[in-house]
N, CA, C and O atoms as a GROMACS GRO file, in nm:
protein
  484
    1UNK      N    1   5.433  -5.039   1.051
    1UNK     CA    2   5.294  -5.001   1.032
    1UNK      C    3   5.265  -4.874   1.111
    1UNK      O    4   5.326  -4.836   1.211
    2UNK      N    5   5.178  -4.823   1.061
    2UNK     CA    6   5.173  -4.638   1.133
    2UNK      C    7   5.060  -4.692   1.229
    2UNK      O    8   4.977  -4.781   1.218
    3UNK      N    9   5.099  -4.582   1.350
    3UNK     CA   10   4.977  -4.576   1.430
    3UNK      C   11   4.885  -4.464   1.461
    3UNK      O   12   4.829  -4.437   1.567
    4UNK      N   13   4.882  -4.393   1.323
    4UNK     CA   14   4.800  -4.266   1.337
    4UNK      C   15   4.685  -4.314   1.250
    4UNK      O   16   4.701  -4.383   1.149
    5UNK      N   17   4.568  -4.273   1.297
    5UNK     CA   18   4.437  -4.246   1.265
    5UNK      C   19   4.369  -4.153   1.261
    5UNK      O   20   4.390  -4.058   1.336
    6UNK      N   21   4.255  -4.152   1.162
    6UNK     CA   22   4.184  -4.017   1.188
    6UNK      C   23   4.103  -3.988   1.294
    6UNK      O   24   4.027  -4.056   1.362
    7UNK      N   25   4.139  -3.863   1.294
    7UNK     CA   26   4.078  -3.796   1.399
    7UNK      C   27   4.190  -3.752   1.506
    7UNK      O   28   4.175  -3.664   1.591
    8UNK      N   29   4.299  -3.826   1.488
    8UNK     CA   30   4.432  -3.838   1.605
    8UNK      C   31   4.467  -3.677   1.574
    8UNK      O   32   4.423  -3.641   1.465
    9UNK      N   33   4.535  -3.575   1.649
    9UNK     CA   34   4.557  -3.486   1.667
    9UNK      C   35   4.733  -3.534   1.684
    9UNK      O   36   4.764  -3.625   1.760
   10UNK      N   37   4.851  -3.451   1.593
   10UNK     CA   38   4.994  -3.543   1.611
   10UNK      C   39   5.040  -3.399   1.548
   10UNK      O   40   4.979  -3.299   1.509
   11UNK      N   41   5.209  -3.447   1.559
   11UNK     CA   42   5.283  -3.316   1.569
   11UNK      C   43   5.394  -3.377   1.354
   11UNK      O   44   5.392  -3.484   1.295
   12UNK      N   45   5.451  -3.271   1.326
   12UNK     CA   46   5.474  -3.290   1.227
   12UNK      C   47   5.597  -3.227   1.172
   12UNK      O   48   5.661  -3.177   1.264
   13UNK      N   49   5.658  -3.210   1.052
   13UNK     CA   50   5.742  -3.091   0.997
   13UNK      C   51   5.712  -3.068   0.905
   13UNK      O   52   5.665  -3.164   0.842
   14UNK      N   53   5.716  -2.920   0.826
   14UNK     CA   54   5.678  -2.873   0.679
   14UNK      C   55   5.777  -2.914   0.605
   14UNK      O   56   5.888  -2.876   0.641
   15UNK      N   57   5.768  -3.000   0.488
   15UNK     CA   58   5.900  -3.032   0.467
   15UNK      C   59   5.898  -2.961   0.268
   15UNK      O   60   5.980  -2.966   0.176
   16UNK      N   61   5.773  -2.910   0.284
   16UNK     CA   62   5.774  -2.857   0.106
   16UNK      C   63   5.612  -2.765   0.133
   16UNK      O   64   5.553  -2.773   0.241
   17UNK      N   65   5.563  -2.686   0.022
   17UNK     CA   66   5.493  -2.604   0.009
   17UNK      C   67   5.502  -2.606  -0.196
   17UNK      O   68   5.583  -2.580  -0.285
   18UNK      N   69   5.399  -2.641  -0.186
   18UNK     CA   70   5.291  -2.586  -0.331
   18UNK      C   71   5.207  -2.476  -0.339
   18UNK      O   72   5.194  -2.395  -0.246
   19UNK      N   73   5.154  -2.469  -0.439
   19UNK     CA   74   5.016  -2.372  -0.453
   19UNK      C   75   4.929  -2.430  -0.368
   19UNK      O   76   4.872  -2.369  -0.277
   20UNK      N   77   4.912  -2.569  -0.397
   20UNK     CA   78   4.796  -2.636  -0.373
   20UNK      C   79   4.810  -2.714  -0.189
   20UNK      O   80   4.724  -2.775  -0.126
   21UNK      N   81   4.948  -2.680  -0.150
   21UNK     CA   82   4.920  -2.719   0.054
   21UNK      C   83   5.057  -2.725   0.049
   21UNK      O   84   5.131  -2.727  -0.049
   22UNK      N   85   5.085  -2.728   0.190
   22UNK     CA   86   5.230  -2.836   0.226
   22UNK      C   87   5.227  -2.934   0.289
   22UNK      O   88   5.148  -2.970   0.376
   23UNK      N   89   5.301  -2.974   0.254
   23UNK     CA   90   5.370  -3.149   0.284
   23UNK      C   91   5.434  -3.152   0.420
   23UNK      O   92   5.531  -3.083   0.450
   24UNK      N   93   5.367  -3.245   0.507
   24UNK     CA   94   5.426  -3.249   0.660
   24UNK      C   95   5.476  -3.387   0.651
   24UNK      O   96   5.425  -3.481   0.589
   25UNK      N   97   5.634  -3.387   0.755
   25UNK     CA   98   5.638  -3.513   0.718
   25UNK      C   99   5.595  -3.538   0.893
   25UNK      O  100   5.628  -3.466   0.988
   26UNK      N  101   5.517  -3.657   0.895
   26UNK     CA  102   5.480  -3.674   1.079
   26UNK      C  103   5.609  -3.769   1.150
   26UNK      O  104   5.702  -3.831   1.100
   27UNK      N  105   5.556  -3.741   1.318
   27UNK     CA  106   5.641  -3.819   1.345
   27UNK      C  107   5.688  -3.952   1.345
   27UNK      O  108   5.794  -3.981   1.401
   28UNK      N  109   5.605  -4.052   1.276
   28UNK     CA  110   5.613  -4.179   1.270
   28UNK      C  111   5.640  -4.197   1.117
   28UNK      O  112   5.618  -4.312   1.078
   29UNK      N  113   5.682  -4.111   1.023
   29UNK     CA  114   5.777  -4.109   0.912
   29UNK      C  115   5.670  -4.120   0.807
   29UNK      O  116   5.703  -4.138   0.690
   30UNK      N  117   5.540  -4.109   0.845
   30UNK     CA  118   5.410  -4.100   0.733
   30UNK      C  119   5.460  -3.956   0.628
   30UNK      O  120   5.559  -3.893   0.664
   31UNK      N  121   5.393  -3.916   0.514
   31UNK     CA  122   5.406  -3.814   0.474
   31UNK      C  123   5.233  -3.738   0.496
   31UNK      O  124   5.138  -3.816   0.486
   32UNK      N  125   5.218  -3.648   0.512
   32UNK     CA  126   5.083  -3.600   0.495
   32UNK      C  127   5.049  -3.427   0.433
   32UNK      O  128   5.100  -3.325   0.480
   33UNK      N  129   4.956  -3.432   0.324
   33UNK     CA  130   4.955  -3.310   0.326
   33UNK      C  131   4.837  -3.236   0.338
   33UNK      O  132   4.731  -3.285   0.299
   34UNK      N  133   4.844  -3.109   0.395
   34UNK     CA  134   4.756  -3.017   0.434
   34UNK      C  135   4.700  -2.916   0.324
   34UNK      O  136   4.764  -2.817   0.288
   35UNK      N  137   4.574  -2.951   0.276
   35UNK     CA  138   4.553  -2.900   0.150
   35UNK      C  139   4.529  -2.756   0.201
   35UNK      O  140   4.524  -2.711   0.316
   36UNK      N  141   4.512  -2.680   0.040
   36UNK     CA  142   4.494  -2.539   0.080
   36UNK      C  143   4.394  -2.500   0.188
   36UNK      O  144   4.397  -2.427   0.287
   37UNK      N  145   4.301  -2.581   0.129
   37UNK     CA  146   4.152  -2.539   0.176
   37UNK      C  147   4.110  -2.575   0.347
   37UNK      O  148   4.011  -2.546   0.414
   38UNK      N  149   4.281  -2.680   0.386
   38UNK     CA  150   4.176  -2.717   0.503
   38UNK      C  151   4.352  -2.625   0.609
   38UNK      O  152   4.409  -2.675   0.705
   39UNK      N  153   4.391  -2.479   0.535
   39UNK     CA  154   4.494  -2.420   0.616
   39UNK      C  155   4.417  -2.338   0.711
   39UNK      O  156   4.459  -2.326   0.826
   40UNK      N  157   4.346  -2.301   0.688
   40UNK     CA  158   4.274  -2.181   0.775
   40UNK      C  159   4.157  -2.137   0.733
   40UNK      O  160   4.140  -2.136   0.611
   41UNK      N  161   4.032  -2.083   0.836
   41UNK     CA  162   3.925  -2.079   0.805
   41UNK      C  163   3.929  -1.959   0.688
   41UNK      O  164   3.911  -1.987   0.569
   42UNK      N  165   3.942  -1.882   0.712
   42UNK     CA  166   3.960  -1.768   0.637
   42UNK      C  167   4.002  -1.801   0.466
   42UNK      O  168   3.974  -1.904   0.406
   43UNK      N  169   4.070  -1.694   0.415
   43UNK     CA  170   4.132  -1.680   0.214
   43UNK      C  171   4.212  -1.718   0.244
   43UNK      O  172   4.268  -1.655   0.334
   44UNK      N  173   4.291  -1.864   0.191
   44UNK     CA  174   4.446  -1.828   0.179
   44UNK      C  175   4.429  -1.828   0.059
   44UNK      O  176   4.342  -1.887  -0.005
   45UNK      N  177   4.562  -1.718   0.001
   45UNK     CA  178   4.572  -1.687  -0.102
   45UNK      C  179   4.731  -1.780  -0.136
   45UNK      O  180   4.752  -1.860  -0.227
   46UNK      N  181   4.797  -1.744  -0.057
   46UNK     CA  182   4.960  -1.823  -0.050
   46UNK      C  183   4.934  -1.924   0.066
   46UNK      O  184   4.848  -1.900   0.150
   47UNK      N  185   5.004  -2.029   0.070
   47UNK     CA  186   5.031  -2.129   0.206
   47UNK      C  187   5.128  -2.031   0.293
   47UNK      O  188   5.132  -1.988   0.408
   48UNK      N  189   5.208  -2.021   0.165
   48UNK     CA  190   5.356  -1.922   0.254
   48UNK      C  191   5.272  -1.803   0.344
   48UNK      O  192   5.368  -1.756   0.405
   49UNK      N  193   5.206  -1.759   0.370
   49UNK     CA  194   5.147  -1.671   0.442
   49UNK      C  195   5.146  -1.756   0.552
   49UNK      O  196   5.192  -1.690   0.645
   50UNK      N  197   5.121  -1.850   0.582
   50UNK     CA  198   5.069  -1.960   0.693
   50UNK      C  199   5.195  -2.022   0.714
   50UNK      O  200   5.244  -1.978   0.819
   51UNK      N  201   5.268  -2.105   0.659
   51UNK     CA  202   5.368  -2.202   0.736
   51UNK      C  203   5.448  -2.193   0.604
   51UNK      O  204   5.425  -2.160   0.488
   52UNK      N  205   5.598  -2.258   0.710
   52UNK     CA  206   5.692  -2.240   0.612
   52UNK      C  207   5.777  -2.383   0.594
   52UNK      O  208   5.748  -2.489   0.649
   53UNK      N  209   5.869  -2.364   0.518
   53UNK     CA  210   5.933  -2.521   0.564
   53UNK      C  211   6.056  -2.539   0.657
   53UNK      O  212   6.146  -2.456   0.639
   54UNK      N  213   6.069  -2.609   0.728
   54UNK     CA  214   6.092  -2.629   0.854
   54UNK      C  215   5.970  -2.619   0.976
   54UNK      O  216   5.972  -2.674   1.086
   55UNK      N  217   5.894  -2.555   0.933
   55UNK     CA  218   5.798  -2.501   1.111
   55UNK      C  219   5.743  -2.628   1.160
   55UNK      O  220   5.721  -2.721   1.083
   56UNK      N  221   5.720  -2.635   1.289
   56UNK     CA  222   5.682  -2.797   1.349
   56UNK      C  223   5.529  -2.727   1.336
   56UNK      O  224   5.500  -2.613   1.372
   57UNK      N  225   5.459  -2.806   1.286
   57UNK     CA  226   5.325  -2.783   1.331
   57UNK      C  227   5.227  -2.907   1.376
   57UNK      O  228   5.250  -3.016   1.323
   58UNK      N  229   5.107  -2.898   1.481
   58UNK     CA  230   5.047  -2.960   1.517
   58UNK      C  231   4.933  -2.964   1.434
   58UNK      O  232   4.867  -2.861   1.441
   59UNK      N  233   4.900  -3.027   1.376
   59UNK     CA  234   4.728  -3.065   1.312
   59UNK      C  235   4.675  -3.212   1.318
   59UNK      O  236   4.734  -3.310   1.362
   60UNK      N  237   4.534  -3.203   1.257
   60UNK     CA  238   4.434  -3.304   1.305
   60UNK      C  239   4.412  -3.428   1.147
   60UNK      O  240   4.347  -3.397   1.048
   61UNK      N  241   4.458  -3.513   1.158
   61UNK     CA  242   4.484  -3.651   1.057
   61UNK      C  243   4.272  -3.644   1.020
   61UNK      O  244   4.177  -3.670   1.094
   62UNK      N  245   4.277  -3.600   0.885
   62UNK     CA  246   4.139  -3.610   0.804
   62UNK      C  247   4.152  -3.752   0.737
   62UNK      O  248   4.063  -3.738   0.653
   63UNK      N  249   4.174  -3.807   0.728
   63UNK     CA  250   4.184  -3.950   0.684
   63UNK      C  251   4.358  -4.005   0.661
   63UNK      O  252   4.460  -3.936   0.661
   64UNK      N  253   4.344  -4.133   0.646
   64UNK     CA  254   4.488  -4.170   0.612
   64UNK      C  255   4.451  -4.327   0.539
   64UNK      O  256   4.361  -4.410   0.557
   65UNK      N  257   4.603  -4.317   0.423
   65UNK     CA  258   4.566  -4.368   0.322
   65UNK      C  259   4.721  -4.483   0.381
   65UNK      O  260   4.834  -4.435   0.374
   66UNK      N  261   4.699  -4.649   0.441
   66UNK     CA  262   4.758  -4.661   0.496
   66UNK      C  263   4.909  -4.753   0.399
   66UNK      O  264   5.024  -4.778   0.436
   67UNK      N  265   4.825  -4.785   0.245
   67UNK     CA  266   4.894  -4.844   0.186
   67UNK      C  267   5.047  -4.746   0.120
   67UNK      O  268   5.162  -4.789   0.106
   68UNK      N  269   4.990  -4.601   0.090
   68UNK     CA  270   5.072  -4.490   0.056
   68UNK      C  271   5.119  -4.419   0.150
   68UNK      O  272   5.181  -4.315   0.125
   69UNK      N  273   5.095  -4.467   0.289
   69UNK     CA  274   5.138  -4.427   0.363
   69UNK      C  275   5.115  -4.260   0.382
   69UNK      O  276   5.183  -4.180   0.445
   70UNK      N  277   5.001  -4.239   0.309
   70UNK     CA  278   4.999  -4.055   0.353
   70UNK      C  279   4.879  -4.026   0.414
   70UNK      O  280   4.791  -4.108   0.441
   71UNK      N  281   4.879  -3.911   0.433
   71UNK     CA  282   4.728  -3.866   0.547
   71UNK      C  283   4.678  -3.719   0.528
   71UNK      O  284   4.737  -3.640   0.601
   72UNK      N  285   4.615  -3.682   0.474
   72UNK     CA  286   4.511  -3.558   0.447
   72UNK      C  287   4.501  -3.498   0.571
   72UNK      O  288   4.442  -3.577   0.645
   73UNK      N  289   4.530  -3.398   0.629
   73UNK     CA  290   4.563  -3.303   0.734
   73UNK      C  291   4.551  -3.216   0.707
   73UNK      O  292   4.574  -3.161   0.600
   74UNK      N  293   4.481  -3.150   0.876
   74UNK     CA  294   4.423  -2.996   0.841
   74UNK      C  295   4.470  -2.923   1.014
   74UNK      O  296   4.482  -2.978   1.124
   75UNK      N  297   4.485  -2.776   0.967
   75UNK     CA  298   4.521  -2.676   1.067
   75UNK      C  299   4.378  -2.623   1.108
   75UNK      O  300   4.344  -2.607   1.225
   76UNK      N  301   4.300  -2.598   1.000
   76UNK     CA  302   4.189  -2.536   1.061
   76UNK      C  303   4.119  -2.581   1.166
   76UNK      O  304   4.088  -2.524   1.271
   77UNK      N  305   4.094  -2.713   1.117
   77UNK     CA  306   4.009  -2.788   1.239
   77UNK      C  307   4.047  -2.786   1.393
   77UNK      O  308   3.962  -2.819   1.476
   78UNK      N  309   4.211  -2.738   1.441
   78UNK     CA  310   4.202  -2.721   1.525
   78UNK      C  311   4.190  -2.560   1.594
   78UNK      O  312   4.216  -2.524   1.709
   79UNK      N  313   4.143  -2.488   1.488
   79UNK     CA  314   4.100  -2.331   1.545
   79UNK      C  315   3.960  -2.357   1.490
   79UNK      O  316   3.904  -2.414   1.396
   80UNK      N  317   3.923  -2.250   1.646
   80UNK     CA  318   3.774  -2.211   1.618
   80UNK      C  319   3.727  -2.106   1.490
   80UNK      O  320   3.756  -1.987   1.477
   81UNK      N  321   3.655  -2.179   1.415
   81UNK     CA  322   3.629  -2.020   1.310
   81UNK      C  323   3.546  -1.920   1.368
   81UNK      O  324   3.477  -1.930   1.469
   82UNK      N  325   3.556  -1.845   1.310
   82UNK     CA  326   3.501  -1.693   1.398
   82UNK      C  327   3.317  -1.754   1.397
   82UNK      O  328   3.246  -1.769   1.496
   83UNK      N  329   3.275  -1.779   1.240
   83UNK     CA  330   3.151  -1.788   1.195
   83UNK      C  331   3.063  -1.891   1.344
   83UNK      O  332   2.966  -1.865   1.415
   84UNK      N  333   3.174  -2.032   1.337
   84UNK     CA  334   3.140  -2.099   1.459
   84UNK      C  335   3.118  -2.016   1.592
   84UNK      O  336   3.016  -2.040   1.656
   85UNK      N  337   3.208  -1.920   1.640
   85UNK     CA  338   3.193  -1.861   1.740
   85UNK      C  339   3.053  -1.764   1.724
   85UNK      O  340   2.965  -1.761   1.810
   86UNK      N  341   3.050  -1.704   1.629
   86UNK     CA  342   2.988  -1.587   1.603
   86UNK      C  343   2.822  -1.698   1.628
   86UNK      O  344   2.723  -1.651   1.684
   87UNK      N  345   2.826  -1.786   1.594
   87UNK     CA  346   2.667  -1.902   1.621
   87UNK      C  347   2.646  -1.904   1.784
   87UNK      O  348   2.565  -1.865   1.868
   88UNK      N  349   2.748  -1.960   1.777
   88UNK     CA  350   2.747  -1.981   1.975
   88UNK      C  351   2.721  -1.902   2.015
   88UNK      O  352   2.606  -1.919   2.054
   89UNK      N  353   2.765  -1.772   2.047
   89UNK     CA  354   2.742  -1.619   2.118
   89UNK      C  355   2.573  -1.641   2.098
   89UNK      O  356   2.485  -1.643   2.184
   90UNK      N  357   2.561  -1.658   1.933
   90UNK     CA  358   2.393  -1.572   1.929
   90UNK      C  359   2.279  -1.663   1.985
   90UNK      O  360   2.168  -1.628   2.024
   91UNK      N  361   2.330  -1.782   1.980
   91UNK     CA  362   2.235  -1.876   2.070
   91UNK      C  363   2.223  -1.878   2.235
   91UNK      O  364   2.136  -1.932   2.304
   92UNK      N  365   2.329  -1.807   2.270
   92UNK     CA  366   2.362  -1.752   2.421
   92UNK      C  367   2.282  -1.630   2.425
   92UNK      O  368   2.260  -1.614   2.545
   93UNK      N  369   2.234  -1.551   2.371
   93UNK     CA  370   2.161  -1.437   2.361
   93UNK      C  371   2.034  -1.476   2.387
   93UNK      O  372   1.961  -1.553   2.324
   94UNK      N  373   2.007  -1.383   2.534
   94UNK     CA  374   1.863  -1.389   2.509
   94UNK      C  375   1.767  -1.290   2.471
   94UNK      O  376   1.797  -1.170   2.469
   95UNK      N  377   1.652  -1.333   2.441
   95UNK     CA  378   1.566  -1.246   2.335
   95UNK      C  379   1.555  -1.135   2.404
   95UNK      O  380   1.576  -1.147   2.525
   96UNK      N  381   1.522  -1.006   2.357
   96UNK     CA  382   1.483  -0.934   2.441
   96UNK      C  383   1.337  -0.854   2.436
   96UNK      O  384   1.270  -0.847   2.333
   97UNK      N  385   1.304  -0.804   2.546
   97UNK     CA  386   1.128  -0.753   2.548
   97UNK      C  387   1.109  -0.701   2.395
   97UNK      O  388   1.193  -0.649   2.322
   98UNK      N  389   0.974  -0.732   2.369
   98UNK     CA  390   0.946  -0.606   2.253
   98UNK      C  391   0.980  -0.730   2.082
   98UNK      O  392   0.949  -0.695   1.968
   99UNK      N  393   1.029  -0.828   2.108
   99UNK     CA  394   1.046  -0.905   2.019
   99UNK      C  395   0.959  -1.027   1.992
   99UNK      O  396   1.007  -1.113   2.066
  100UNK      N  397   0.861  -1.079   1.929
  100UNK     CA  398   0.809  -1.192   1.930
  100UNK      C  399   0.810  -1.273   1.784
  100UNK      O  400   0.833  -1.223   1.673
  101UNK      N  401   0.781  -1.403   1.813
  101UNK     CA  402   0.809  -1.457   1.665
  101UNK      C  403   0.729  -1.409   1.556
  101UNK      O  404   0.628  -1.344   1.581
  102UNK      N  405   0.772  -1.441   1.409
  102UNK     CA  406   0.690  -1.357   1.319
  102UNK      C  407   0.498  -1.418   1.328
  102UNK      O  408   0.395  -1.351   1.326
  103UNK      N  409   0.518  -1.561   1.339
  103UNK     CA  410   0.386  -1.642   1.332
  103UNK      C  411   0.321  -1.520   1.457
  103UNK      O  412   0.223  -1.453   1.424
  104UNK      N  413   0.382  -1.502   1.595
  104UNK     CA  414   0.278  -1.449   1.657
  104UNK      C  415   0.210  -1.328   1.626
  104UNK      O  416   0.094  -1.294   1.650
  105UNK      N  417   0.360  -1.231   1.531
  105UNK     CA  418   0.290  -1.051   1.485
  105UNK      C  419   0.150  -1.132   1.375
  105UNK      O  420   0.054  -1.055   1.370
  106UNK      N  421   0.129  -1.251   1.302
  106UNK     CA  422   0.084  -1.294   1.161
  106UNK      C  423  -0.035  -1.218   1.158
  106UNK      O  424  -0.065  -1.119   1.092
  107UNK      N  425  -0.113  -1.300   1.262
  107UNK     CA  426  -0.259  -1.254   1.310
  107UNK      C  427  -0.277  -1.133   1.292
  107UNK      O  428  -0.364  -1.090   1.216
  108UNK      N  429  -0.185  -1.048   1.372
  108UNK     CA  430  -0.225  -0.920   1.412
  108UNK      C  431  -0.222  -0.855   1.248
  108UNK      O  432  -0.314  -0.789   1.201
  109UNK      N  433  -0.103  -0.888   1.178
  109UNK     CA  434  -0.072  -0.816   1.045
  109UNK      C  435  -0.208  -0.805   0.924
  109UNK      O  436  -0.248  -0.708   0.860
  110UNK      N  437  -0.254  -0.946   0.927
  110UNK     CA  438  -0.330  -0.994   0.867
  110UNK      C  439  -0.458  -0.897   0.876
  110UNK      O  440  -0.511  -0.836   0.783
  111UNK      N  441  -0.506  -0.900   1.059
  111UNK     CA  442  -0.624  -0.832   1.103
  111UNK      C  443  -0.597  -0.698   1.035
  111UNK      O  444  -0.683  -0.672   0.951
  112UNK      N  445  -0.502  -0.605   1.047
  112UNK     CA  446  -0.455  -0.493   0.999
  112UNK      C  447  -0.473  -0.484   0.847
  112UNK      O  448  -0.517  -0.384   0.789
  113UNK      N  449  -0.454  -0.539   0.819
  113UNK     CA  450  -0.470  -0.520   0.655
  113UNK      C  451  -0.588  -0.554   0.596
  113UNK      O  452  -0.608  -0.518   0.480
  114UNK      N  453  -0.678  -0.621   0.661
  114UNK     CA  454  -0.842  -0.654   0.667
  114UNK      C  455  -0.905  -0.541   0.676
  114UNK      O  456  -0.987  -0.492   0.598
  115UNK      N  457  -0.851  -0.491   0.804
  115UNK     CA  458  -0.921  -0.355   0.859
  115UNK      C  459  -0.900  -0.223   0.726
  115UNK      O  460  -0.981  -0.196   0.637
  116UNK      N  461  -0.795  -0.174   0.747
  116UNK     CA  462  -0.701  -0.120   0.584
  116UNK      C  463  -0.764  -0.104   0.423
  116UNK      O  464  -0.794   0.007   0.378
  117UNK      N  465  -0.783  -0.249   0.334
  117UNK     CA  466  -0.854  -0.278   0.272
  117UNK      C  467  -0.989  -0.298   0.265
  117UNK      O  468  -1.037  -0.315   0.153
  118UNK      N  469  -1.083  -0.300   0.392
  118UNK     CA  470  -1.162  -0.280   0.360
  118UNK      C  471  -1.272  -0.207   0.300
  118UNK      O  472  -1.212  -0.131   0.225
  119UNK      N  473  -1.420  -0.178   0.285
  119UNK     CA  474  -1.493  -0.091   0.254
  119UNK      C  475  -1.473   0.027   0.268
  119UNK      O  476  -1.465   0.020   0.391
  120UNK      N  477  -1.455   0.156   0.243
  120UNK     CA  478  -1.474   0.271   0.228
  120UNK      C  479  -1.612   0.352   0.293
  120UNK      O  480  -1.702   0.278   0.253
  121UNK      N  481  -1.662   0.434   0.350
  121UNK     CA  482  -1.769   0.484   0.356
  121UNK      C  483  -1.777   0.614   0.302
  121UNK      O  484  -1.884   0.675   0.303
   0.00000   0.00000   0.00000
């Protein structure tokens, strides 16, 4: 009986490559494969750009199917995507002078365009 679960982080070998992912076999003799989509944050266009067969790679068990003995595995999840990073930074940013929310310019915009449109003399 396997003792990998999801979420377990485990080490593996490429033992084949499709269009559609490669096939790791893990160390407790499960098969699992790493679909295209979950190789890297970024385009893959080829897997072969990414891993080959033979390479040991480490990734993170997305579910496992325990009767077929296989497990949906992904590389990305254990790199940060840029987009993720690129959030963090901007929430670390603080505002700076001269900026206020739009609700607070509202008033003022509003008054302005009252003033603007109004009567003629």
């Amino acid at each position: 009986m396997s003792t990998i679960k999801r979420g377990a982080i485990v080490k593996g070998k490429v033992t084949g490559i499709q269009p559609y992912g490669a096939f790791v076999q893990l160390e407790d003799g499960m098969q699992g494969l790493i679909h295209i989509s979950e190789i890297s944050h970024q385009f893959v266009k080829d897997v072969r750009d990414y891993v080959h067969v033979g390479d040991e790679v480490t990734v993170k068990v997305l579910d496992v199917d325990r009767k077929a003995r296989r497990a949906s595995l992904s590389l990305k999840a254990l790199e940060p995507s840029e987009e993720k990073e690129k959030r963090h930074m901007r929430m670390k940013m603080p505002l700076k002078s001269g900026f206020r929310p739009l609700k607070e310019k509202l008033r003022e915009w509003i008054e302005q365009s009252k003033k603007e449109d109004g009567p003629k003399p």
